[in-house]
Coordinates of C-alpha atoms and ligand atoms in Angstrom, one line a residue:
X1 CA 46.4 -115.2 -160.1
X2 CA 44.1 -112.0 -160.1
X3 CA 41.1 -111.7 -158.5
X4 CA 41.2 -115.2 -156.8
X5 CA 40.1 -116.2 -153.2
X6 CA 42.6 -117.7 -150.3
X7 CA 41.3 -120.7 -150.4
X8 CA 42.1 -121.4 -154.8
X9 CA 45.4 -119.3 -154.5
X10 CA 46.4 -121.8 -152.1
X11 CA 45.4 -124.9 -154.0
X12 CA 47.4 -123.2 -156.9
X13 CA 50.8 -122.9 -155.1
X14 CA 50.1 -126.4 -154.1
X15 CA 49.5 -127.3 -157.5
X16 CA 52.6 -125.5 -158.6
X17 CA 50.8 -123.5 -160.7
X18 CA 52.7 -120.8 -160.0
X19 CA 55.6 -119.9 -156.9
X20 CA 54.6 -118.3 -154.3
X21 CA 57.7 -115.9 -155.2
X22 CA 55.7 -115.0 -158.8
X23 CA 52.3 -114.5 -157.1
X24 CA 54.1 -111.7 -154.3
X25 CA 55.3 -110.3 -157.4
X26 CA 52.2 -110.2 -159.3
X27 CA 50.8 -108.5 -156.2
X28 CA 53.9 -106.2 -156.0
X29 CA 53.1 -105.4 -159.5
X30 CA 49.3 -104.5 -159.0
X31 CA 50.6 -102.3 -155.4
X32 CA 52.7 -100.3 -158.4
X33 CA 50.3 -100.0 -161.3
X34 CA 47.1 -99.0 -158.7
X35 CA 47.8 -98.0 -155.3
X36 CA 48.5 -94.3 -156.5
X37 CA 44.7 -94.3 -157.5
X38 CA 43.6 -96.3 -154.3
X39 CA 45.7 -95.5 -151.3
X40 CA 45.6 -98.1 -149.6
X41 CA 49.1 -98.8 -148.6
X42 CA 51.0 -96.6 -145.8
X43 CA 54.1 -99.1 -145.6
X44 CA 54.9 -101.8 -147.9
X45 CA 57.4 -104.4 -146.9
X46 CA 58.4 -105.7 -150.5
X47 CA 62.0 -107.6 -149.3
X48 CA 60.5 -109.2 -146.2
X49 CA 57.6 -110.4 -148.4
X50 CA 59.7 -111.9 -151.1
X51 CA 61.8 -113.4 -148.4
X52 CA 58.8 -115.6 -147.0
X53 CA 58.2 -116.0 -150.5
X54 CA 60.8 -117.7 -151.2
X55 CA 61.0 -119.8 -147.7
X56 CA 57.5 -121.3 -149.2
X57 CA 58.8 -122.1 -152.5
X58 CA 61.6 -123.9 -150.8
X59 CA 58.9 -125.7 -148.5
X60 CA 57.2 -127.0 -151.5
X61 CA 60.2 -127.8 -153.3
X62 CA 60.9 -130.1 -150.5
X63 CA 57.6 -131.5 -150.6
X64 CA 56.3 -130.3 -146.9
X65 CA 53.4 -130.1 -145.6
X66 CA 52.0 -126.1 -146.0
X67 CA 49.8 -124.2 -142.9
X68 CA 46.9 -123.0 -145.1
X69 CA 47.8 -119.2 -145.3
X70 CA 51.6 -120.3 -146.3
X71 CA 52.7 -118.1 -149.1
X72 CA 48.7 -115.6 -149.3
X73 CA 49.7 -112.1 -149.8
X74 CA 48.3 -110.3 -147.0
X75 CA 48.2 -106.7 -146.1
X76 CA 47.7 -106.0 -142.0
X77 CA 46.1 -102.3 -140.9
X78 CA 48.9 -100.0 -139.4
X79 CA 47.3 -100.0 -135.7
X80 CA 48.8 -103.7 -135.6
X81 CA 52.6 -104.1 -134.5
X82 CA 54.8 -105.6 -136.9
X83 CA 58.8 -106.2 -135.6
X84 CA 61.0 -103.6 -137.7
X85 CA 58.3 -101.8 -138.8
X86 CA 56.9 -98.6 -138.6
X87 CA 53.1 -98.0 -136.5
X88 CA 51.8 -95.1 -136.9
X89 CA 47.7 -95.9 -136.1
X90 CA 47.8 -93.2 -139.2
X91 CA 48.6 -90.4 -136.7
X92 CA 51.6 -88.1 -136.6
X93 CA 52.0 -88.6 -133.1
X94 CA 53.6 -92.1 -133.1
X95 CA 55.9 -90.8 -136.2
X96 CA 59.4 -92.0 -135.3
X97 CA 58.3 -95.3 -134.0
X98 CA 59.5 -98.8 -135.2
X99 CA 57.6 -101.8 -133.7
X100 CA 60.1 -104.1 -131.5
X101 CA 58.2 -106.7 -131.1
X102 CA 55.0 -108.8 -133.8
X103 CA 51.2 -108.3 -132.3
X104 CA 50.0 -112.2 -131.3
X105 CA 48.1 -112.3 -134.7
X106 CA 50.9 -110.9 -136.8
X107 CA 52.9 -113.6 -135.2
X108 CA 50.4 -116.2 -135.8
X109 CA 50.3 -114.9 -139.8
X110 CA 54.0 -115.5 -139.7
X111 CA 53.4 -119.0 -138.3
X112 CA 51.3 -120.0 -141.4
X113 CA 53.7 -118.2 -143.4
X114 CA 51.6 -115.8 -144.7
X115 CA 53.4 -113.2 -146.8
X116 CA 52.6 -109.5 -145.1
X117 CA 53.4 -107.3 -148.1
X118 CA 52.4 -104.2 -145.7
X119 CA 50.9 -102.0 -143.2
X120 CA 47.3 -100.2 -144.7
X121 CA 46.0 -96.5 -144.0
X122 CA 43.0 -96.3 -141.3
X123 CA 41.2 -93.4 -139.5
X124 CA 43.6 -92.4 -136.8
X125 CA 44.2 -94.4 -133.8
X126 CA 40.7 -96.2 -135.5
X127 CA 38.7 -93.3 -134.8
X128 CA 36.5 -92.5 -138.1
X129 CA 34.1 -94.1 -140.3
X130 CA 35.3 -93.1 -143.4
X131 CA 39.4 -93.2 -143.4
X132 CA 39.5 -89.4 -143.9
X133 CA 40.6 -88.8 -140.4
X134 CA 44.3 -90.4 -141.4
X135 CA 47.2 -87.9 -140.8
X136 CA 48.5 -89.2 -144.1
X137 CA 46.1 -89.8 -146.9
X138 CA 42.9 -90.2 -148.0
X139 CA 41.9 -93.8 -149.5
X140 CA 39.4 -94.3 -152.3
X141 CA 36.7 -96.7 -152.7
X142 CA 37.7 -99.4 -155.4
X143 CA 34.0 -98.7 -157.3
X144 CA 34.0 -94.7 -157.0
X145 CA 37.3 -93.3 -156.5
X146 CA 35.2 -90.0 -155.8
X147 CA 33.6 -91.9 -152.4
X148 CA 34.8 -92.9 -149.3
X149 CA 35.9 -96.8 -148.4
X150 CA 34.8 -96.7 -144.9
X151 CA 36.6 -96.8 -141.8
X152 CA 38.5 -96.8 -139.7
X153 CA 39.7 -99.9 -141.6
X154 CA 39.3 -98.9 -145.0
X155 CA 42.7 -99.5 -146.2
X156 CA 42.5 -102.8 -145.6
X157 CA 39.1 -103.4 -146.9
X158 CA 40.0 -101.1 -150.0
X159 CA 43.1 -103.4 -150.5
X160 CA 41.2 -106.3 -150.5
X161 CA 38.3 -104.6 -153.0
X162 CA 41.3 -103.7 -155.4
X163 CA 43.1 -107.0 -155.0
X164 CA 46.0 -105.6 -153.9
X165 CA 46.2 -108.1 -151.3
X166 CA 44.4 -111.7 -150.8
X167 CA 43.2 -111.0 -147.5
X168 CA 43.9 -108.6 -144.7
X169 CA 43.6 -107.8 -140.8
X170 CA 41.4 -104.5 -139.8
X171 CA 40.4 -104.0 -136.2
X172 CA 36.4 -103.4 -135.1
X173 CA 36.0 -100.9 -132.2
X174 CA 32.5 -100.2 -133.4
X175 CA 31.8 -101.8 -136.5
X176 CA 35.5 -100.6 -138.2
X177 CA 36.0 -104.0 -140.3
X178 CA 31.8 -104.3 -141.2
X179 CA 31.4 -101.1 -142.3
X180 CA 34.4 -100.8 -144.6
X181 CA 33.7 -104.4 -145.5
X182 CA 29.8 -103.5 -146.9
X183 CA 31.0 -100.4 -148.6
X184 CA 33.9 -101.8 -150.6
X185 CA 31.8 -104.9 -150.7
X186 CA 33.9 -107.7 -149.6
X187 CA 33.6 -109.6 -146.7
X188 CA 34.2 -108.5 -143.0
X189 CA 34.2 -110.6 -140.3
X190 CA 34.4 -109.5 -136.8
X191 CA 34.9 -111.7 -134.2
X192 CA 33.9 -112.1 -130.5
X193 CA 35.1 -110.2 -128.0
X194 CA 37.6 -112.6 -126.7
X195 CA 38.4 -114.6 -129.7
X196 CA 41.3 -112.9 -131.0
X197 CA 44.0 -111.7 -128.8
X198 CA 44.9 -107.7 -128.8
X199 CA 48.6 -108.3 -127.9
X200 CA 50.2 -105.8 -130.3
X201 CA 47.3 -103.5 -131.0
X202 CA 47.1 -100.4 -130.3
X203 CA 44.5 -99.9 -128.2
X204 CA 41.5 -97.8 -128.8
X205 CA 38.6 -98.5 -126.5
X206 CA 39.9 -101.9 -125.0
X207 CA 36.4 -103.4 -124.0
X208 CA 35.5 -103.2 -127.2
X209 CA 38.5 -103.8 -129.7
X210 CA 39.0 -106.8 -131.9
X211 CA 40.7 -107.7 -135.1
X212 CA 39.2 -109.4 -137.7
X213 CA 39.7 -110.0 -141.4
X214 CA 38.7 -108.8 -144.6
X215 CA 38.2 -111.3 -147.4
X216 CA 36.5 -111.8 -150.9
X217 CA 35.0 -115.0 -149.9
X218 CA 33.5 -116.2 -146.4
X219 CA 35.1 -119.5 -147.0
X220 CA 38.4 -117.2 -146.8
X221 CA 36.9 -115.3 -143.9
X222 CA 36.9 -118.8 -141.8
X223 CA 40.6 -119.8 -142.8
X224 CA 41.9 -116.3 -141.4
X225 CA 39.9 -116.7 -138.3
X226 CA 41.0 -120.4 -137.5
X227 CA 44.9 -119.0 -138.1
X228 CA 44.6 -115.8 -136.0
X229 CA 41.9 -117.1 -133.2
X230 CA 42.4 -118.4 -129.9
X231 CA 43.9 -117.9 -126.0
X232 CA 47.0 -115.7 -125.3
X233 CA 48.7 -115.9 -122.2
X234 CA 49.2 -112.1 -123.1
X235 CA 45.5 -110.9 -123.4
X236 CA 43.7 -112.0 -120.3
X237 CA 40.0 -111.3 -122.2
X238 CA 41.0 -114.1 -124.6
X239 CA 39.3 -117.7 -124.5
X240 CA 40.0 -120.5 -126.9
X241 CA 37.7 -120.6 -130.0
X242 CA 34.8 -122.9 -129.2
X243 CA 34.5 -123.3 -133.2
X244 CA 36.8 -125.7 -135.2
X245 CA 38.0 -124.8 -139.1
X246 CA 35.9 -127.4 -140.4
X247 CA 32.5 -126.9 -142.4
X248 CA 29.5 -128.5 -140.0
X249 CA 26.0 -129.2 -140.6
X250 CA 23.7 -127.4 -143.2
X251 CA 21.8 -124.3 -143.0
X252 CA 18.8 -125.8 -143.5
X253 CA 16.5 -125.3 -140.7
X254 CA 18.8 -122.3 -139.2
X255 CA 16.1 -119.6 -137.4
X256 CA 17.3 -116.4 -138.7
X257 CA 16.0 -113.1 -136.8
X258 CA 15.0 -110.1 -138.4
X259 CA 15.5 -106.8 -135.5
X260 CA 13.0 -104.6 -136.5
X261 CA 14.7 -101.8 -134.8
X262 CA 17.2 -101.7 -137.2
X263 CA 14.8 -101.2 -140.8
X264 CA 13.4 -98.1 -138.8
X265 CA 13.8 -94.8 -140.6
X266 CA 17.6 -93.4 -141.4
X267 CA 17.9 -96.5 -143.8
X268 CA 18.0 -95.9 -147.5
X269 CA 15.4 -97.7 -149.5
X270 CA 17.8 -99.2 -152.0
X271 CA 19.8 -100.6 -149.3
X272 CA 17.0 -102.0 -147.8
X273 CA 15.7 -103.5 -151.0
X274 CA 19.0 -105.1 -151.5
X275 CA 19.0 -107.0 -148.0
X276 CA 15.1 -107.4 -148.2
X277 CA 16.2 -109.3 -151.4
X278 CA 19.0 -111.2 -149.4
X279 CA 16.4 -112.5 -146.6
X280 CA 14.4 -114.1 -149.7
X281 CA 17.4 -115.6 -150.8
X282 CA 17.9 -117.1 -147.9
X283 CA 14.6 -118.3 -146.9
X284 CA 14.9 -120.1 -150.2
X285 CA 18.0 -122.4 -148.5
X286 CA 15.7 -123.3 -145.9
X287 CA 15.8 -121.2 -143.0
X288 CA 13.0 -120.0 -140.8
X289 CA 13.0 -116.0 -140.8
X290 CA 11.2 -114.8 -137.5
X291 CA 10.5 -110.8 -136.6
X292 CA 12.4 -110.4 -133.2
X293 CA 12.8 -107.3 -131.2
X294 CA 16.1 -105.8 -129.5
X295 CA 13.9 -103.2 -127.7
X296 CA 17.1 -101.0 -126.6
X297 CA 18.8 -100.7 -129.7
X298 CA 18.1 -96.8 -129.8
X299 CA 20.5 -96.8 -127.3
X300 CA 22.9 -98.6 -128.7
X301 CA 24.9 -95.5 -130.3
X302 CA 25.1 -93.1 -127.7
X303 CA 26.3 -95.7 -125.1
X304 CA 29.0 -96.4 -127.6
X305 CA 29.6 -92.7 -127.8
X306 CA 29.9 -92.8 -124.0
X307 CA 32.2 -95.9 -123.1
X308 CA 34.2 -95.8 -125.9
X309 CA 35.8 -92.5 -125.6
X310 CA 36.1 -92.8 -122.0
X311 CA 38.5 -95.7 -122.3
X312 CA 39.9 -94.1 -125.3
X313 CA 40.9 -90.6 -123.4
X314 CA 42.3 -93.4 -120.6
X315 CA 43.9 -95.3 -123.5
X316 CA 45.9 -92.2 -125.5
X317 CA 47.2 -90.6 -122.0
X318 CA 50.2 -92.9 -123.1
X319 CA 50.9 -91.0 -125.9
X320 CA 52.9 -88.0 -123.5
X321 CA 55.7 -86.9 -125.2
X322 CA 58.0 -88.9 -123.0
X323 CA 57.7 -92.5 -123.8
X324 CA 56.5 -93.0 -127.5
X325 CA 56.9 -91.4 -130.6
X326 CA 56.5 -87.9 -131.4
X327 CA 57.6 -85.3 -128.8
X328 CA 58.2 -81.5 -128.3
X329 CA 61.4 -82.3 -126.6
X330 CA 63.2 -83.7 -129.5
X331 CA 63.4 -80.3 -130.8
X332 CA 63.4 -78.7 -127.3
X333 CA 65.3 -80.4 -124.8
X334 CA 64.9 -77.9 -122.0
X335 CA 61.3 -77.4 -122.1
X336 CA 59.0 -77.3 -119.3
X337 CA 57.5 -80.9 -119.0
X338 CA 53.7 -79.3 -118.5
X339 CA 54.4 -78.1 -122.0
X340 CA 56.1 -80.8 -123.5
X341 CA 52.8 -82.7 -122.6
X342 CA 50.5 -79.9 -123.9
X343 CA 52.4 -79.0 -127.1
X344 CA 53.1 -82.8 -128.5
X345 CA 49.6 -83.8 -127.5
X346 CA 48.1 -80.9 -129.2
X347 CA 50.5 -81.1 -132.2
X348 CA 50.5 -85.2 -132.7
X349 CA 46.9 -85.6 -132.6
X350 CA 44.0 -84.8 -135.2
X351 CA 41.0 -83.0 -134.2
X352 CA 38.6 -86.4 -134.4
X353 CA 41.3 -87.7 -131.9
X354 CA 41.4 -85.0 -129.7
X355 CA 37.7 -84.6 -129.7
X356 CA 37.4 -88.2 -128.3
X357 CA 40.0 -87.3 -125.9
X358 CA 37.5 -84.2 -124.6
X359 CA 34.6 -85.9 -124.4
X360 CA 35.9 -89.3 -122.5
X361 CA 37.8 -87.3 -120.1
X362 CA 34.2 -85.1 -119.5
X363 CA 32.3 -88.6 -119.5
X364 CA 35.1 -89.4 -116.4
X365 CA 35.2 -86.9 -114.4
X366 CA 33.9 -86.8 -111.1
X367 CA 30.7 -85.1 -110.8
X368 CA 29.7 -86.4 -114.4
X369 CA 31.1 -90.3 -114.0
X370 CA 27.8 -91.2 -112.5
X371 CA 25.6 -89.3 -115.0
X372 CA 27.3 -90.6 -117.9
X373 CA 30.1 -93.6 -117.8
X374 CA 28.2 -95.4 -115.3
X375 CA 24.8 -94.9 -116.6
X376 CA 25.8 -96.1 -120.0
X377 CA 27.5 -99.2 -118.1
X378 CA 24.1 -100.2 -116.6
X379 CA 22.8 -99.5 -120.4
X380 CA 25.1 -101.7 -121.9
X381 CA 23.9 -104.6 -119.8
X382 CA 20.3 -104.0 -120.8
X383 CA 21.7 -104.2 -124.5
X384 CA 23.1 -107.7 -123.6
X385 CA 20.0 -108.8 -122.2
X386 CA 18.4 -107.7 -125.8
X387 CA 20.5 -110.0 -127.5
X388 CA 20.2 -113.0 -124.9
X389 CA 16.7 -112.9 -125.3
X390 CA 16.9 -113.0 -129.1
X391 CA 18.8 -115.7 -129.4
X392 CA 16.8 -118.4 -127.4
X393 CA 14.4 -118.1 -130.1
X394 CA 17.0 -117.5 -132.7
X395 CA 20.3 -118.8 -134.1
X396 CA 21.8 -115.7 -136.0
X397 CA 20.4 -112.3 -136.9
X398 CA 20.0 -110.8 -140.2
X399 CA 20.2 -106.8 -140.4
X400 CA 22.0 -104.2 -142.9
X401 CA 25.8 -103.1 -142.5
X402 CA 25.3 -99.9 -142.8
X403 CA 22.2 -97.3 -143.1
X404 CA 23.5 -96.1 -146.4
X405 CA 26.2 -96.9 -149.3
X406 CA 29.4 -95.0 -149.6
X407 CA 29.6 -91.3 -149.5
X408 CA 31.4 -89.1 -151.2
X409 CA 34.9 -87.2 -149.4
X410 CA 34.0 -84.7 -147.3
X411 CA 30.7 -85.1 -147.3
X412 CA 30.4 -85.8 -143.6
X413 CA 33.9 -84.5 -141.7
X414 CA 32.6 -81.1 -140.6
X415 CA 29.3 -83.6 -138.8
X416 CA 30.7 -85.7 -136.4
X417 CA 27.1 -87.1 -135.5
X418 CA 26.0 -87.6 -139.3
X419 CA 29.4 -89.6 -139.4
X420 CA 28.7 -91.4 -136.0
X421 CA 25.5 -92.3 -137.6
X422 CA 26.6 -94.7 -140.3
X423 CA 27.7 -96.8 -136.7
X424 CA 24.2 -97.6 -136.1
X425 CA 24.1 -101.1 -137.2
X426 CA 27.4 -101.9 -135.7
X427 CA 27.9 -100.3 -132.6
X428 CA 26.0 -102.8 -130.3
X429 CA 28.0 -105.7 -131.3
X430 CA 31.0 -104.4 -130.3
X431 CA 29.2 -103.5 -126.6
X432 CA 27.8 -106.9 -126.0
X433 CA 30.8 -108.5 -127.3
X434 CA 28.9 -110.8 -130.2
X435 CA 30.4 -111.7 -133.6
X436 CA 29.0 -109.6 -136.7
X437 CA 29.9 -110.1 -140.1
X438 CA 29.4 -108.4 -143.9
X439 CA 28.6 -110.1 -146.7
X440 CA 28.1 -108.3 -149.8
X441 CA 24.4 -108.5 -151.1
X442 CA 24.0 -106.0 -154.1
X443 CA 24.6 -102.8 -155.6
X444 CA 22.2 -99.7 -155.4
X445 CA 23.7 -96.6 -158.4
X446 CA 24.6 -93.7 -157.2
X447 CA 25.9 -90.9 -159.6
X448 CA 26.0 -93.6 -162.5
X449 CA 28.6 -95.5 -160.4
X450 CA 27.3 -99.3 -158.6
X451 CA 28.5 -99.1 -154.4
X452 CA 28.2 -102.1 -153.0
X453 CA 25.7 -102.8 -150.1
X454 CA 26.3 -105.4 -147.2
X455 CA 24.1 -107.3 -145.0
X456 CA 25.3 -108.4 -141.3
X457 CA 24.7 -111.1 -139.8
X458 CA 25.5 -111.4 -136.0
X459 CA 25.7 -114.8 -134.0
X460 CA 26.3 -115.6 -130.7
X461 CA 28.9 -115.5 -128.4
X462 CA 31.9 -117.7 -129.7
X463 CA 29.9 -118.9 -132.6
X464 CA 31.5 -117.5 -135.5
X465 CA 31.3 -121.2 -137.0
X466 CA 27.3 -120.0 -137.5
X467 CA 28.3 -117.0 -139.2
X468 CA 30.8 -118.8 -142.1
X469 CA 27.9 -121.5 -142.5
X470 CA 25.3 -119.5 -143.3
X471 CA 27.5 -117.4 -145.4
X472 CA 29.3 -119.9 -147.4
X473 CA 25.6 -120.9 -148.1
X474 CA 24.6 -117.5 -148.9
X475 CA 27.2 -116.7 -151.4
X476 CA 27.3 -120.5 -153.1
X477 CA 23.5 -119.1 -153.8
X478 CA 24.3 -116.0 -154.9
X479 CA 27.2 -113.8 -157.2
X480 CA 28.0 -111.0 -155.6
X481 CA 31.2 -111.1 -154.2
X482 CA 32.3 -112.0 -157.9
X483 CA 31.8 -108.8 -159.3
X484 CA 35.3 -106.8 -160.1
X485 CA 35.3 -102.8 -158.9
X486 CA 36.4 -100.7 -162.1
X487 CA 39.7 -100.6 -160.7
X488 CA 40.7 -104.1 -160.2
X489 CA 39.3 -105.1 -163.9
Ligands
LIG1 N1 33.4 -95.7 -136.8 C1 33.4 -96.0 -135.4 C2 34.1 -94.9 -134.6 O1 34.4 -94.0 -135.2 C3 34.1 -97.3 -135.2 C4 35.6 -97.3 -135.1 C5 36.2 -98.6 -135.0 O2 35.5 -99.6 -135.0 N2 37.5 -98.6 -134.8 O3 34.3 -95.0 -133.4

């Protein structure tokens, strides 16, 4: 039951192998023995868990028919709203607050049957690249506890690393489920804008936001899609998957574009090796691997920086004191309403948060609108037209996660910029909208301790079904997602 994909857990309950009741409890069990080293978990939700459980057991006992995520253990990232349970985005300011109501993917989990056994740690509001921006606790890197996971999500992709869940939901603002996913080396799938409804998230920067999973295996990666994909009457961006569940044809033949923007300089030369290597590999299954050029990818990060906390600083002017969560007047009824905004706003959010806050509001305001927000609007369409070009001659695009492997804590919190940096490779996906995903592809040593390195590969719009084909083929090829981190062995 340890270590095991989605896909052979749940040929195992159907095999009665084991219950679905003694697999959450063998994940219960590992949550107890490691999370204290890992922190991974801000909420668990043990009794709900076991109760679904148990409902599965029943279901098999009775010989129906199981939805293919009936009965996986599966942790979801605490900016997702789960009914009865707390949401804190891993920021004080939402403290008090119990979801009433399941986010449209939580709800489709719960559909399958899927058993949530909790809510994971993130940078706050999804703001971070490294998880170290969480009001609550830090989270360690499955291979190095003395490094970073990633972020925003990097509870849920440090859950996944540690196998203290089977598979679990992050959100990608900016490359928040990729980057997390190379540098606890697991997979990390995020989807088209579009594809997956944001009913229930709490929003960050809402032309960009999307939740995708994090799984060992990108056969998994594909099963969590096809549950949590599709149109929601309450998301208005969403569309209805153009890609089925099934396997289609073979790589073979696949044109595979190599940007040569992104092996310019910043990138560390035993990451590069490693997804040098990767390309080789998969040449060898047959595809054709063409040089192409995305000509405005230096631009790609500051329009990010730009757009994102615009509609972020739009985005948190929720959070007031007077409708959500935390608020001065709960210990000071009479106050002033000016300063019940100023005081709870300045006391609930962290300094990442409120510098996003500064800067989107600046980015806004009249005088500076034109100079910057809609500047980097025209920008963004020039990045679109990058990748349109690209892929008439190509089908998918082969680049590294992230610039470097994981760091260690600290490292990077008093530089914002060195810390927007390791977006580099992710950011432009999220502002054209395409679906990126990270599949481990080696280690580089760092300090006598392997990190795991990732290579992206980003496909067109609506045409994740590319991505899991030529990543099932890539890892059927190659071993790499099989190795254990020192704390899950
Ligand atoms: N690291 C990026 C940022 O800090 C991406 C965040 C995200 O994808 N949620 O904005």
């Amino acid at each position: 039951m340890e270590y095991t994909s989605v896909t052979d857990l749940a040929a195992g309950l159907r095999a009665r192998s084991y219950s679905a009741e003694e697999l959450t409890r063998s994940y219960i069990d590992r949550i107890a023995a490691r999370d204290s080293r890992v922190g991974a978990y801000l909420h668990r939700m043990e009794e709900d868990a076991l109760m679904t459980a148990r409902r599965v057991d029943a279901m098999i006992a009775c010989g129906e028919e199981l939805m293919p995520l009936a009965g996986i253990p599966m942790a979801v990232k605490d900016v997702l709203l789960v009914a009865g349970h707390p949401a804190t985005a891993a920021s004080k300011m939402l403290e008090p607050y119990v979801a009433a109501y399941d986010a449209t993917v939580v709800a489709k989990l719960k559909q399958q049957d899927a058993v949530l056994l909790g809510k994971t740690n993130c940078d706050e509001f999804a703001m971070g690249s490294s998880t170290e921006n969480s009001a609550y606790q830090k989270t360690s890197n499955p291979w190095d506890v003395a490094v970073v996971p990633g972020g925003s999500s990097g509870g849920s992709a440090a859950a996944v690393a540690a196998d203290l869940c089977a598979a679990s939901l992050g959100t990608d603002t900016g490359g928040s489920v990729r980057q997390p996913a190379s540098l606890c080396g697991v997979v990390g799938l995020k989807p088209t804008y579009g594809a997956v409804s944001r009913y229930g998230l709490i929003a960050m920067a809402s032309s960009f936001d999307v939740v995708g999973p994090f799984t060992r295996t990108v056969a998994d990666a594909r099963l969590v899609f096809a549950a949590i994909a599709g149109s929601d009457p309450k998301d208005a961006t969403t569309q209805e998957p153009r890609t089925t569940g099934q396997r289609p044809p073979a790589v073979r033949g696949l044109r595979v574009g190599i940007p040569k923007e992104y092996f310019a300089s910043g990138i560390d030369p035993d990451v590069e090796a490693a997804v040098r290597e990767a390309i080789r590999v998969i040449e060898g299954l047959g595809c054709t691997i063409e040089e192409v050029s995305l000509p405005h990818t230096q631009y790609g990060l500051a329009v990010y920086y730009v757009l994102m906390p615009s509609e972020v600083s739009a985005n948190l002017a929720r959070f007031d004191g007077i409708r959500y969560g935390a608020s001065l007047a709960r210990t000071e009824p009479h106050a002033a309403l000016p300063r019940v905004y100023t005081e709870t706003r300045t006391q609930g959010f962290g300094p990442e948060t409120r510098r996003r806050i500064m800067l989107g509001t600046y980015a806004l305001s009249k005088g500076y609108a034109d100079k910057y927000y809609t500047r980097a609007l025209a920008v963004r369409a020039l990045l679109k037209q990058d990748f349109e070009r690209a892929f008439a001659s190509v089908d998918v695009l082969l680049t590294p996660t992230a610039p470097t492997p994981a760091w260690s804590f600290g490292a990077k919190t008093d530089d914002p910029l060195q810390m927007y940096l390791s977006d580099v490779f992710t950011v432009s996906a999220n502002v054209v909208g395409i679906p990126g995903m990270s599949v481990p592809c080696g280690f580089v040593e760092r300090s006598g301790k392997r990190l795991p390195v990732g290579l992206q590969l980003l496909g067109r719009w609506f045409d994740e079904s590319t991505l899991f084909d030529l990543g099932e083929a890539y890892q059927e090829a190659t071993t790499w997602h099989r190795e254990r981190p020192p704390l899950a062995s």
